[in-house]
């Protein structure tokens, strides 16, 4: 058989924010497509109008953009879902709600060929039967065991069927799930899988009420029409796989049926259960790539707004479930594209570790130059009222070089370095209580005078000067250094005292010392 061009799709339903697990699905699809020189398609699966959430589609595309994994097909340069076919987007529209007229014929074809049937019971009538089952302790499955008790085209005259199709508007097309058939399937991550159809229900494929297909029909038809070769999606879809296999068979599309890979779940940090937004809120980390405001007004934090670099976020989600088989942990998108292999995606759930997530960002932060970091720091400085012209780039770069080792995020820089930009307005009481000794003030003043008299204001020289003086006069090093630090910083934190003095300069040093010691 001729080798087909690899085509994969990310097919989210716009029902809310994209979970980081969903973003990982998109990433793996992207990596797989790029690795094989194939196409990465975006398709919006919005046939369930009850679950549609305004803004979710734009949000999903923004997430893809932020992570640098924009689809080749389905979205235009402006980040809009493509609605009219063109050479680059031949299968438009890529929003299923806009493909509505297309699906009915496929549902009808299945009925005509005996793979599906019309079902006329209303949801209320079916619900009543379900309740009856439950009242007698039985589980209700709509399938071969009971389908003949319902009003369907399987047990009705053709003329009656036609009348109902014309006059009623709540009928559905259901798949006629075979009895006791073993479906043999293959998953690229999980290997061979078998399932007996007897436990499955006759899934609804199309609904007259809204003239729309359900997920199953639309998904299969579109994957076929869009020539998708590999379906990489979350494991919550694994139970649907037998139906999907049977649909490919019923349509006679087995030759071009895609290969499947179902990705395991992301697990809570303690490994017990699926990672949810509530875990994030409880343990203080985001589960969405970007901040999300729900229609209720509830705001959820995002990796981007929390200060993560997209490269770090991509790196960390790539490794949640994929084991590269080597020691290396930091990978650029290009490296991931080269190394990624579905065969090395783990079958079990991947436990999320929020500390490790921060570690990734710290590593990416450390790989940036001081110049880059200083530029990233500027907006934060402005937010704190520090104008660009007050401090040179060189100054900000030196500050950054002194504090960056301690930071996981640029948004921590202000707390780590505010004293380089403004004098402390107050002194931390705990630090003062612990380290401030009135009887040491004359000794500290002596050191300060020595510093002020120095012409050489380099950190090395000042360090030498201060230490020598303290040692030669047998003064308590720790006490003096702590008091100097509190005077300059306002707290017991920050890089080396000599570095601070060298950078803020003589005048500012003198001002701060005078204020603190008087
Ligand atoms: N619309 C489905 C979802 O939201 C897509 C599943 C699939 O990729 O087949 O997850």
Short mmCIF file of C-alpha atoms and ligand atoms in Angstrom, two decimals:
data_model
loop_
_atom_site.label_atom_id
_atom_site.label_comp_id
_atom_site.label_asym_id
_atom_site.label_seq_id
_atom_site.Cartn_x
_atom_site.Cartn_y
_atom_site.Cartn_z
CA UNK A 1 0.00 0.00 0.00
CA UNK A 2 1.23 3.43 -0.84
CA UNK A 3 2.68 5.33 2.11
CA UNK A 4 0.28 8.10 3.09
CA UNK A 5 1.44 11.49 4.26
CA UNK A 6 1.19 11.66 8.05
CA UNK A 7 -1.78 13.78 9.08
CA UNK A 8 -2.81 14.22 12.68
CA UNK A 9 -5.37 16.43 14.28
CA UNK A 10 -6.05 18.07 17.59
CA UNK A 11 -9.82 18.03 17.98
CA UNK A 12 -10.84 19.88 21.14
CA UNK A 13 -14.40 20.62 22.14
CA UNK A 14 -14.73 24.27 23.15
CA UNK A 15 -16.27 23.52 26.52
CA UNK A 16 -13.92 25.57 28.72
CA UNK A 17 -10.25 26.14 29.38
CA UNK A 18 -7.74 23.71 27.94
CA UNK A 19 -6.33 21.50 30.68
CA UNK A 20 -2.56 20.99 30.65
CA UNK A 21 -3.28 17.35 29.77
CA UNK A 22 -5.13 18.55 26.68
CA UNK A 23 -2.20 20.81 25.84
CA UNK A 24 0.08 17.79 26.10
CA UNK A 25 -2.16 15.94 23.62
CA UNK A 26 -1.83 18.86 21.21
CA UNK A 27 1.95 18.93 21.71
CA UNK A 28 2.38 15.21 21.05
CA UNK A 29 0.31 15.55 17.88
CA UNK A 30 2.47 18.46 16.78
CA UNK A 31 5.72 16.62 17.51
CA UNK A 32 4.54 13.52 15.71
CA UNK A 33 3.46 15.49 12.64
CA UNK A 34 6.69 17.51 12.44
CA UNK A 35 8.84 14.46 12.97
CA UNK A 36 7.24 12.75 10.01
CA UNK A 37 7.10 15.83 7.81
CA UNK A 38 3.33 15.62 8.11
CA UNK A 39 0.43 17.96 8.75
CA UNK A 40 -0.99 19.05 12.06
CA UNK A 41 -4.66 19.96 11.83
CA UNK A 42 -6.95 21.77 14.26
CA UNK A 43 -10.60 20.76 14.23
CA UNK A 44 -13.15 22.24 16.58
CA UNK A 45 -15.62 19.62 17.78
CA UNK A 46 -18.55 21.76 18.83
CA UNK A 47 -21.54 19.58 18.03
CA UNK A 48 -22.69 19.51 21.63
CA UNK A 49 -24.29 22.92 21.82
CA UNK A 50 -25.25 22.44 25.49
CA UNK A 51 -21.62 22.40 26.47
CA UNK A 52 -20.43 25.24 24.26
CA UNK A 53 -18.58 27.97 26.17
CA UNK A 54 -17.96 31.33 24.49
CA UNK A 55 -14.29 32.26 24.27
CA UNK A 56 -13.06 28.68 24.70
CA UNK A 57 -12.11 28.28 21.04
CA UNK A 58 -10.03 31.47 21.02
CA UNK A 59 -8.47 30.43 24.31
CA UNK A 60 -7.41 27.04 22.91
CA UNK A 61 -5.80 28.66 19.87
CA UNK A 62 -4.01 31.18 22.08
CA UNK A 63 -2.60 28.27 24.12
CA UNK A 64 -1.28 26.60 20.97
CA UNK A 65 0.26 29.87 19.85
CA UNK A 66 1.91 30.51 23.21
CA UNK A 67 3.47 27.05 23.16
CA UNK A 68 4.69 27.55 19.58
CA UNK A 69 2.75 24.60 18.21
CA UNK A 70 0.39 26.25 15.77
CA UNK A 71 -1.43 23.87 13.41
CA UNK A 72 -0.65 23.87 9.67
CA UNK A 73 -4.25 23.46 8.75
CA UNK A 74 -7.54 24.61 10.20
CA UNK A 75 -6.32 27.96 11.57
CA UNK A 76 -5.24 30.98 9.54
CA UNK A 77 -2.37 33.43 10.17
CA UNK A 78 -4.63 35.51 12.37
CA UNK A 79 -5.40 32.60 14.61
CA UNK A 80 -8.95 32.19 13.30
CA UNK A 81 -10.56 28.84 12.56
CA UNK A 82 -10.78 28.56 8.76
CA UNK A 83 -14.31 28.57 7.38
CA UNK A 84 -13.83 28.45 3.60
CA UNK A 85 -11.74 25.93 1.69
CA UNK A 86 -8.47 26.99 0.06
CA UNK A 87 -5.36 25.21 -1.13
CA UNK A 88 -3.84 25.31 2.34
CA UNK A 89 -7.08 24.49 4.12
CA UNK A 90 -8.88 22.15 1.70
CA UNK A 91 -11.22 20.64 4.27
CA UNK A 92 -12.75 23.86 5.61
CA UNK A 93 -14.86 24.54 7.52
CA UNK A 94 -12.91 23.09 10.43
CA UNK A 95 -15.64 23.80 12.94
CA UNK A 96 -18.03 20.85 13.07
CA UNK A 97 -21.09 22.99 13.73
CA UNK A 98 -20.47 24.56 10.31
CA UNK A 99 -20.22 21.14 8.69
CA UNK A 100 -23.68 20.27 9.95
CA UNK A 101 -25.35 19.43 6.58
CA UNK A 102 -22.65 16.94 5.78
CA UNK A 103 -23.24 14.31 8.42
CA UNK A 104 -26.86 13.27 7.89
CA UNK A 105 -26.13 11.36 4.69
CA UNK A 106 -23.52 9.28 6.51
CA UNK A 107 -25.97 8.41 9.27
CA UNK A 108 -28.54 7.43 6.66
CA UNK A 109 -26.04 5.35 4.75
CA UNK A 110 -25.46 3.31 7.90
CA UNK A 111 -29.21 2.78 8.33
CA UNK A 112 -29.58 1.76 4.70
CA UNK A 113 -26.81 -0.80 5.06
CA UNK A 114 -28.19 -2.24 8.28
CA UNK A 115 -25.51 -0.89 10.64
CA UNK A 116 -27.79 1.61 12.30
CA UNK A 117 -31.50 2.24 12.83
CA UNK A 118 -33.96 4.99 13.57
CA UNK A 119 -35.06 5.22 17.19
CA UNK A 120 -38.23 7.10 18.05
CA UNK A 121 -38.50 7.01 21.82
CA UNK A 122 -38.17 10.39 23.48
CA UNK A 123 -35.42 10.95 26.05
CA UNK A 124 -38.15 10.96 28.73
CA UNK A 125 -39.44 7.57 27.60
CA UNK A 126 -35.94 6.11 27.63
CA UNK A 127 -35.32 7.62 31.04
CA UNK A 128 -38.44 5.96 32.40
CA UNK A 129 -37.13 2.58 31.25
CA UNK A 130 -33.75 3.33 32.80
CA UNK A 131 -35.45 4.07 36.12
CA UNK A 132 -37.36 0.78 35.93
CA UNK A 133 -34.09 -1.07 35.47
CA UNK A 134 -32.46 0.74 38.32
CA UNK A 135 -35.42 0.12 40.61
CA UNK A 136 -34.86 -3.60 40.18
CA UNK A 137 -31.11 -3.33 40.64
CA UNK A 138 -30.19 -3.80 36.98
CA UNK A 139 -27.91 -1.58 34.91
CA UNK A 140 -29.56 -0.14 31.86
CA UNK A 141 -27.72 -0.54 28.57
CA UNK A 142 -29.60 0.23 25.39
CA UNK A 143 -28.52 -2.65 23.14
CA UNK A 144 -29.42 -6.05 21.70
CA UNK A 145 -30.94 -7.18 25.01
CA UNK A 146 -33.77 -4.67 24.86
CA UNK A 147 -33.72 -2.71 21.61
CA UNK A 148 -36.74 -4.60 20.28
CA UNK A 149 -38.82 -3.24 23.19
CA UNK A 150 -38.34 0.29 21.95
CA UNK A 151 -40.00 2.07 19.05
CA UNK A 152 -37.44 1.72 16.28
CA UNK A 153 -37.22 1.14 12.55
CA UNK A 154 -36.23 -2.43 13.39
CA UNK A 155 -39.72 -3.32 14.57
CA UNK A 156 -41.99 -1.04 12.56
CA UNK A 157 -43.53 -0.91 9.09
CA UNK A 158 -41.58 1.08 6.55
CA UNK A 159 -44.53 3.44 6.06
CA UNK A 160 -44.78 4.07 9.79
CA UNK A 161 -41.05 4.75 9.91
CA UNK A 162 -41.37 7.27 7.08
CA UNK A 163 -44.33 8.97 8.70
CA UNK A 164 -42.48 9.36 11.97
CA UNK A 165 -39.33 10.64 10.25
CA UNK A 166 -41.48 13.28 8.57
CA UNK A 167 -43.66 14.27 11.49
CA UNK A 168 -41.56 13.80 14.58
CA UNK A 169 -38.50 15.76 15.55
CA UNK A 170 -36.98 13.89 18.46
CA UNK A 171 -35.83 10.74 16.68
CA UNK A 172 -32.24 9.63 16.54
CA UNK A 173 -30.05 7.31 14.52
CA UNK A 174 -28.47 4.65 16.72
CA UNK A 175 -25.63 2.31 15.94
CA UNK A 176 -26.73 -1.31 15.92
CA UNK A 177 -24.10 -2.70 18.15
CA UNK A 178 -23.51 -6.40 17.40
CA UNK A 179 -24.06 -9.04 20.04
CA UNK A 180 -21.09 -10.97 21.37
CA UNK A 181 -18.51 -9.95 18.87
CA UNK A 182 -14.88 -9.58 19.88
CA UNK A 183 -13.31 -6.47 18.39
CA UNK A 184 -9.55 -6.73 18.05
CA UNK A 185 -7.84 -3.39 18.13
CA UNK A 186 -4.32 -2.02 18.18
CA UNK A 187 -3.02 0.96 20.07
CA UNK A 188 0.47 2.33 19.39
CA UNK A 189 1.08 2.83 23.09
CA UNK A 190 -0.91 -0.01 24.62
CA UNK A 191 -0.47 -2.74 22.03
CA UNK A 192 -3.25 -5.17 21.17
CA UNK A 193 -6.60 -4.72 22.84
CA UNK A 194 -9.77 -6.80 22.60
CA UNK A 195 -13.27 -5.96 23.65
CA UNK A 196 -16.53 -7.84 23.50
CA UNK A 197 -19.35 -5.78 22.05
CA UNK A 198 -21.98 -7.24 24.36
CA UNK A 199 -21.19 -4.72 27.08
CA UNK A 200 -21.51 -1.75 24.71
CA UNK A 201 -24.62 0.29 24.04
CA UNK A 202 -26.27 1.35 20.80
CA UNK A 203 -24.74 4.81 20.70
CA UNK A 204 -26.70 7.69 19.24
CA UNK A 205 -24.98 8.90 16.06
CA UNK A 206 -27.31 11.62 14.85
CA UNK A 207 -30.17 13.61 16.37
CA UNK A 208 -33.16 15.05 14.52
CA UNK A 209 -33.79 17.49 17.36
CA UNK A 210 -30.80 19.67 16.45
CA UNK A 211 -29.96 18.02 13.13
CA UNK A 212 -26.48 17.36 14.49
CA UNK A 213 -24.26 14.31 14.68
CA UNK A 214 -22.89 13.18 18.03
CA UNK A 215 -19.17 13.14 18.70
CA UNK A 216 -18.69 9.58 17.43
CA UNK A 217 -20.16 10.04 13.97
CA UNK A 218 -18.71 13.50 13.37
CA UNK A 219 -15.30 12.43 14.60
CA UNK A 220 -15.07 9.37 12.35
CA UNK A 221 -16.50 11.08 9.28
CA UNK A 222 -14.17 14.04 9.67
CA UNK A 223 -11.08 11.97 10.37
CA UNK A 224 -11.87 10.08 7.19
CA UNK A 225 -12.61 13.14 5.06
CA UNK A 226 -9.58 14.99 6.41
CA UNK A 227 -7.38 11.98 5.64
CA UNK A 228 -6.14 11.65 9.19
CA UNK A 229 -3.56 8.88 9.52
CA UNK A 230 -2.94 8.87 13.27
CA UNK A 231 -5.29 9.66 16.11
CA UNK A 232 -3.41 10.69 19.24
CA UNK A 233 -5.81 11.53 22.06
CA UNK A 234 -6.56 11.09 25.74
CA UNK A 235 -7.30 7.68 27.22
CA UNK A 236 -10.84 8.73 28.11
CA UNK A 237 -11.63 7.86 24.48
CA UNK A 238 -10.33 4.31 24.69
CA UNK A 239 -13.77 2.87 25.59
CA UNK A 240 -15.09 4.39 22.35
CA UNK A 241 -12.47 2.68 20.24
CA UNK A 242 -14.49 -0.49 19.48
CA UNK A 243 -17.33 1.66 18.17
CA UNK A 244 -14.90 3.66 16.07
CA UNK A 245 -13.41 0.48 14.63
CA UNK A 246 -16.92 -0.75 13.81
CA UNK A 247 -17.83 2.55 12.19
CA UNK A 248 -14.77 2.41 9.92
CA UNK A 249 -15.80 -1.10 9.00
CA UNK A 250 -19.45 -0.17 8.43
CA UNK A 251 -18.45 2.64 6.09
CA UNK A 252 -15.97 0.38 4.33
CA UNK A 253 -13.08 2.68 5.20
CA UNK A 254 -10.81 0.12 6.88
CA UNK A 255 -8.02 0.62 4.35
CA UNK A 256 -7.51 4.18 5.41
CA UNK A 257 -8.48 3.77 9.03
CA UNK A 258 -6.05 5.78 11.17
CA UNK A 259 -3.75 4.23 13.73
CA UNK A 260 -4.59 5.05 17.32
CA UNK A 261 -2.58 6.12 20.34
CA UNK A 262 -4.33 6.81 23.64
CA UNK A 263 -2.38 8.90 26.15
CA UNK A 264 -2.56 8.17 29.84
CA UNK A 265 -3.92 10.66 32.33
CA UNK A 266 -1.98 13.24 34.26
CA UNK A 267 -2.18 12.33 37.92
CA UNK A 268 -2.31 14.39 41.11
CA UNK A 269 1.05 15.00 42.85
CA UNK A 270 0.27 12.16 45.30
CA UNK A 271 -0.48 9.86 42.37
CA UNK A 272 -4.05 9.28 43.51
CA UNK A 273 -6.44 10.15 40.70
CA UNK A 274 -6.69 12.57 37.86
CA UNK A 275 -5.05 15.99 38.13
CA UNK A 276 -7.84 18.54 38.50
CA UNK A 277 -8.11 22.28 38.80
CA UNK A 278 -9.00 21.81 42.46
CA UNK A 279 -5.60 20.17 43.07
CA UNK A 280 -3.98 23.20 41.51
CA UNK A 281 -5.97 25.60 43.70
CA UNK A 282 -5.27 23.52 46.79
CA UNK A 283 -1.55 23.07 46.23
CA UNK A 284 -0.87 26.37 44.52
CA UNK A 285 -0.08 25.66 40.89
CA UNK A 286 -1.91 26.24 37.61
CA UNK A 287 -3.46 23.43 35.57
CA UNK A 288 -4.19 25.63 32.54
CA UNK A 289 -1.57 27.00 30.14
CA UNK A 290 -3.08 30.50 30.28
CA UNK A 291 -5.25 32.36 32.75
CA UNK A 292 -8.91 31.57 32.14
CA UNK A 293 -11.99 33.54 33.09
CA UNK A 294 -15.01 31.27 33.14
CA UNK A 295 -18.46 32.58 32.11
CA UNK A 296 -19.29 32.59 35.84
CA UNK A 297 -16.50 35.13 36.32
CA UNK A 298 -14.31 32.67 38.17
CA UNK A 299 -10.66 33.20 37.27
CA UNK A 300 -8.16 30.33 37.09
CA UNK A 301 -4.44 30.91 37.06
CA UNK A 302 -2.31 30.05 34.05
CA UNK A 303 1.30 29.02 33.58
CA UNK A 304 1.93 32.06 31.41
CA UNK A 305 0.61 34.53 33.97
CA UNK A 306 2.43 32.71 36.76
CA UNK A 307 5.65 33.59 34.98
CA UNK A 308 6.54 30.39 33.17
CA UNK A 309 8.45 30.58 29.91
CA UNK A 310 6.59 28.75 27.16
CA UNK A 311 9.75 26.70 26.44
CA UNK A 312 9.82 25.53 30.06
CA UNK A 313 6.13 24.68 30.03
CA UNK A 314 6.45 22.75 26.77
CA UNK A 315 9.47 20.90 28.11
CA UNK A 316 7.74 19.93 31.32
CA UNK A 317 4.54 18.69 29.72
CA UNK A 318 6.51 16.79 27.07
CA UNK A 319 8.12 14.77 29.84
CA UNK A 320 4.83 14.05 31.58
CA UNK A 321 4.27 10.64 30.10
CA UNK A 322 7.07 10.45 27.55
CA UNK A 323 10.32 8.88 28.60
CA UNK A 324 13.16 9.91 26.30
CA UNK A 325 15.28 7.02 27.63
CA UNK A 326 18.30 9.25 28.28
CA UNK A 327 19.51 11.31 31.25
CA UNK A 328 18.88 14.64 29.56
CA UNK A 329 15.85 16.54 30.82
CA UNK A 330 16.00 19.85 29.01
CA UNK A 331 14.80 19.76 25.43
CA UNK A 332 13.97 22.48 22.96
CA UNK A 333 10.97 22.02 20.70
CA UNK A 334 13.35 21.10 17.86
CA UNK A 335 15.03 18.45 19.99
CA UNK A 336 11.67 17.11 21.09
CA UNK A 337 10.62 16.88 17.47
CA UNK A 338 13.66 14.75 16.72
CA UNK A 339 13.47 12.50 19.75
CA UNK A 340 9.77 12.06 20.46
CA UNK A 341 8.44 8.55 19.96
CA UNK A 342 4.95 7.29 20.67
CA UNK A 343 6.48 3.94 21.56
CA UNK A 344 8.18 5.59 24.51
CA UNK A 345 5.01 7.11 25.91
CA UNK A 346 4.22 5.35 29.17
CA UNK A 347 1.01 3.38 29.61
CA UNK A 348 0.50 4.30 33.24
CA UNK A 349 -0.57 7.73 34.44
CA UNK A 350 2.05 10.45 34.75
CA UNK A 351 2.27 12.00 38.17
CA UNK A 352 2.57 15.78 38.16
CA UNK A 353 5.22 17.28 40.41
CA UNK A 354 4.74 21.04 40.94
CA UNK A 355 8.26 21.52 42.34
CA UNK A 356 9.75 19.89 39.29
CA UNK A 357 7.66 22.23 37.14
CA UNK A 358 9.29 25.21 38.87
CA UNK A 359 12.69 23.61 38.46
CA UNK A 360 12.18 23.55 34.69
CA UNK A 361 11.46 27.25 34.65
CA UNK A 362 14.49 27.97 36.80
CA UNK A 363 16.68 26.06 34.37
CA UNK A 364 15.35 28.08 31.45
CA UNK A 365 15.80 31.28 33.44
CA UNK A 366 19.44 30.38 34.10
CA UNK A 367 20.04 29.82 30.44
CA UNK A 368 19.06 33.38 29.62
CA UNK A 369 21.59 36.17 29.42
CA UNK A 370 21.59 38.96 32.00
CA UNK A 371 20.66 41.29 29.19
CA UNK A 372 17.53 39.29 28.38
CA UNK A 373 16.58 38.97 32.02
CA UNK A 374 17.09 42.68 32.61
CA UNK A 375 14.72 43.42 29.74
CA UNK A 376 12.16 41.03 31.14
CA UNK A 377 12.54 42.69 34.53
CA UNK A 378 11.91 46.24 33.28
CA UNK A 379 8.09 46.03 33.10
CA UNK A 380 8.03 44.81 36.68
CA UNK A 381 10.27 47.68 37.75
CA UNK A 382 7.91 50.09 36.04
CA UNK A 383 5.01 48.55 37.93
CA UNK A 384 6.87 49.44 41.10
CA UNK A 385 7.32 53.01 39.97
CA UNK A 386 10.93 52.66 38.80
CA UNK A 387 11.31 54.59 35.55
CA UNK A 388 13.66 53.28 32.86
CA UNK A 389 15.87 56.37 32.93
CA UNK A 390 16.53 56.06 36.66
CA UNK A 391 18.74 53.00 36.24
CA UNK A 392 20.90 52.07 33.28
CA UNK A 393 20.64 48.74 31.50
CA UNK A 394 24.06 47.92 32.83
CA UNK A 395 22.90 48.55 36.40
CA UNK A 396 19.80 46.36 36.01
CA UNK A 397 21.91 43.64 34.39
CA UNK A 398 24.31 43.64 37.32
CA UNK A 399 21.41 43.43 39.78
CA UNK A 400 20.00 40.50 37.82
CA UNK A 401 23.36 38.74 37.80
CA UNK A 402 23.48 38.95 41.60
CA UNK A 403 20.02 37.60 42.33
CA UNK A 404 19.03 35.30 39.50
CA UNK A 405 20.42 32.14 41.10
CA UNK A 406 17.79 32.44 43.78
CA UNK A 407 14.82 32.88 41.45
CA UNK A 408 12.55 30.44 39.67
CA UNK A 409 10.69 33.23 37.89
CA UNK A 410 11.42 36.77 36.76
CA UNK A 411 8.38 37.86 38.79
CA UNK A 412 10.39 37.06 41.94
CA UNK A 413 13.11 39.55 41.00
CA UNK A 414 11.52 42.56 42.68
CA UNK A 415 11.29 40.87 46.05
CA UNK A 416 14.87 39.73 45.70
CA UNK A 417 16.25 43.07 44.63
CA UNK A 418 13.98 46.03 45.45
CA UNK A 419 16.69 47.48 47.72
CA UNK A 420 18.91 48.06 44.70
CA UNK A 421 16.29 50.48 43.39
CA UNK A 422 14.92 52.16 46.49
CA UNK A 423 16.07 52.61 50.08
CA UNK A 424 14.23 50.49 52.63
CA UNK A 425 11.29 52.39 54.03
CA UNK A 426 11.15 50.16 57.09
CA UNK A 427 13.27 47.56 58.80
CA UNK A 428 12.08 44.01 59.26
CA UNK A 429 11.28 43.73 62.96
CA UNK A 430 12.25 40.07 63.32
CA UNK A 431 15.61 40.73 61.67
CA UNK A 432 16.18 43.74 63.86
CA UNK A 433 15.25 41.88 67.01
CA UNK A 434 17.69 39.15 66.19
CA UNK A 435 20.64 41.07 64.78
CA UNK A 436 20.48 44.71 65.83
CA UNK A 437 22.80 45.36 68.78
CA UNK A 438 22.91 48.96 69.95
CA UNK A 439 26.36 48.48 71.48
CA UNK A 440 27.74 47.61 68.04
CA UNK A 441 26.69 50.89 66.43
CA UNK A 442 30.06 52.64 66.93
CA UNK A 443 31.87 49.69 65.29
CA UNK A 444 29.48 49.68 62.34
CA UNK A 445 29.96 53.43 61.96
CA UNK A 446 33.72 52.90 61.86
CA UNK A 447 33.36 50.39 59.03
CA UNK A 448 31.01 52.72 57.20
CA UNK A 449 33.49 55.59 57.47
CA UNK A 450 36.18 53.41 56.02
CA UNK A 451 33.97 52.50 53.09
CA UNK A 452 33.04 56.13 52.46
CA UNK A 453 36.70 57.10 52.46
CA UNK A 454 37.56 54.50 49.87
CA UNK A 455 38.21 55.59 46.30
CA UNK A 456 38.00 52.11 44.96
CA UNK A 457 34.35 51.14 45.05
CA UNK A 458 34.60 47.73 43.44
CA UNK A 459 32.89 44.90 45.30
CA UNK A 460 36.19 42.98 45.62
CA UNK A 461 38.02 45.89 47.14
CA UNK A 462 35.20 46.77 49.53
CA UNK A 463 34.91 43.20 50.68
CA UNK A 464 38.59 43.06 51.37
CA UNK A 465 38.55 46.41 53.16
CA UNK A 466 35.64 45.54 55.44
CA UNK A 467 36.88 42.08 56.30
CA UNK A 468 40.40 43.24 57.01
CA UNK A 469 39.22 45.96 59.30
CA UNK A 470 36.92 43.65 61.23
CA UNK A 471 39.56 41.01 61.60
CA UNK A 472 42.37 43.36 62.55
CA UNK A 473 40.25 44.94 65.25
CA UNK A 474 38.93 41.59 66.46
CA UNK A 475 35.33 42.73 65.92
CA UNK A 476 32.45 40.25 65.59
CA UNK A 477 32.18 39.67 61.84
CA UNK A 478 28.64 38.22 61.82
CA UNK A 479 27.12 40.94 63.94
CA UNK A 480 28.62 43.80 61.95
CA UNK A 481 27.76 42.31 58.59
CA UNK A 482 24.19 41.67 59.70
CA UNK A 483 23.75 45.23 60.87
CA UNK A 484 25.20 46.60 57.67
CA UNK A 485 22.85 44.41 55.72
CA UNK A 486 19.76 45.48 57.67
CA UNK A 487 20.76 49.13 57.19
CA UNK A 488 21.06 48.70 53.42
CA UNK A 489 18.33 46.18 52.66
CA UNK A 490 15.88 46.57 55.51
CA UNK A 491 15.94 42.82 56.11
CA UNK A 492 18.24 39.84 56.43
CA UNK A 493 18.29 38.96 52.75
CA UNK A 494 20.08 39.75 49.53
CA UNK A 495 23.45 39.03 47.94
CA UNK A 496 26.83 39.88 49.50
CA UNK A 497 26.98 43.17 51.40
CA UNK A 498 30.02 44.37 49.43
CA UNK A 499 28.15 43.73 46.18
CA UNK A 500 25.22 45.79 47.41
CA UNK A 501 27.43 48.68 48.50
CA UNK A 502 29.38 48.67 45.24
CA UNK A 503 26.24 48.80 43.18
CA UNK A 504 24.16 51.38 45.06
CA UNK A 505 27.24 53.65 45.27
CA UNK A 506 28.81 55.84 47.86
CA UNK A 507 26.14 58.52 48.24
CA UNK A 508 23.27 56.11 48.59
CA UNK A 509 25.32 53.97 50.98
CA UNK A 510 25.99 56.97 53.16
CA UNK A 511 22.33 58.01 53.15
CA UNK A 512 21.12 54.58 54.15
CA UNK A 513 23.74 54.15 56.85
CA UNK A 514 23.02 57.56 58.34
CA UNK A 515 19.30 56.86 58.40
CA UNK A 516 19.68 53.44 59.98
CA UNK A 517 22.29 54.31 62.57
CA UNK A 518 21.12 57.68 63.80
N1 LIG B 1 -13.53 16.31 20.89
C1 LIG B 1 -12.84 15.30 21.61
C2 LIG B 1 -12.26 15.93 22.87
O1 LIG B 1 -12.68 16.97 23.24
C3 LIG B 1 -11.74 14.75 20.74
C4 LIG B 1 -11.42 13.32 20.96
C5 LIG B 1 -10.58 12.78 19.82
O2 LIG B 1 -9.47 13.30 19.64
O3 LIG B 1 -11.06 11.91 19.12
O4 LIG B 1 -11.43 15.42 23.55
#
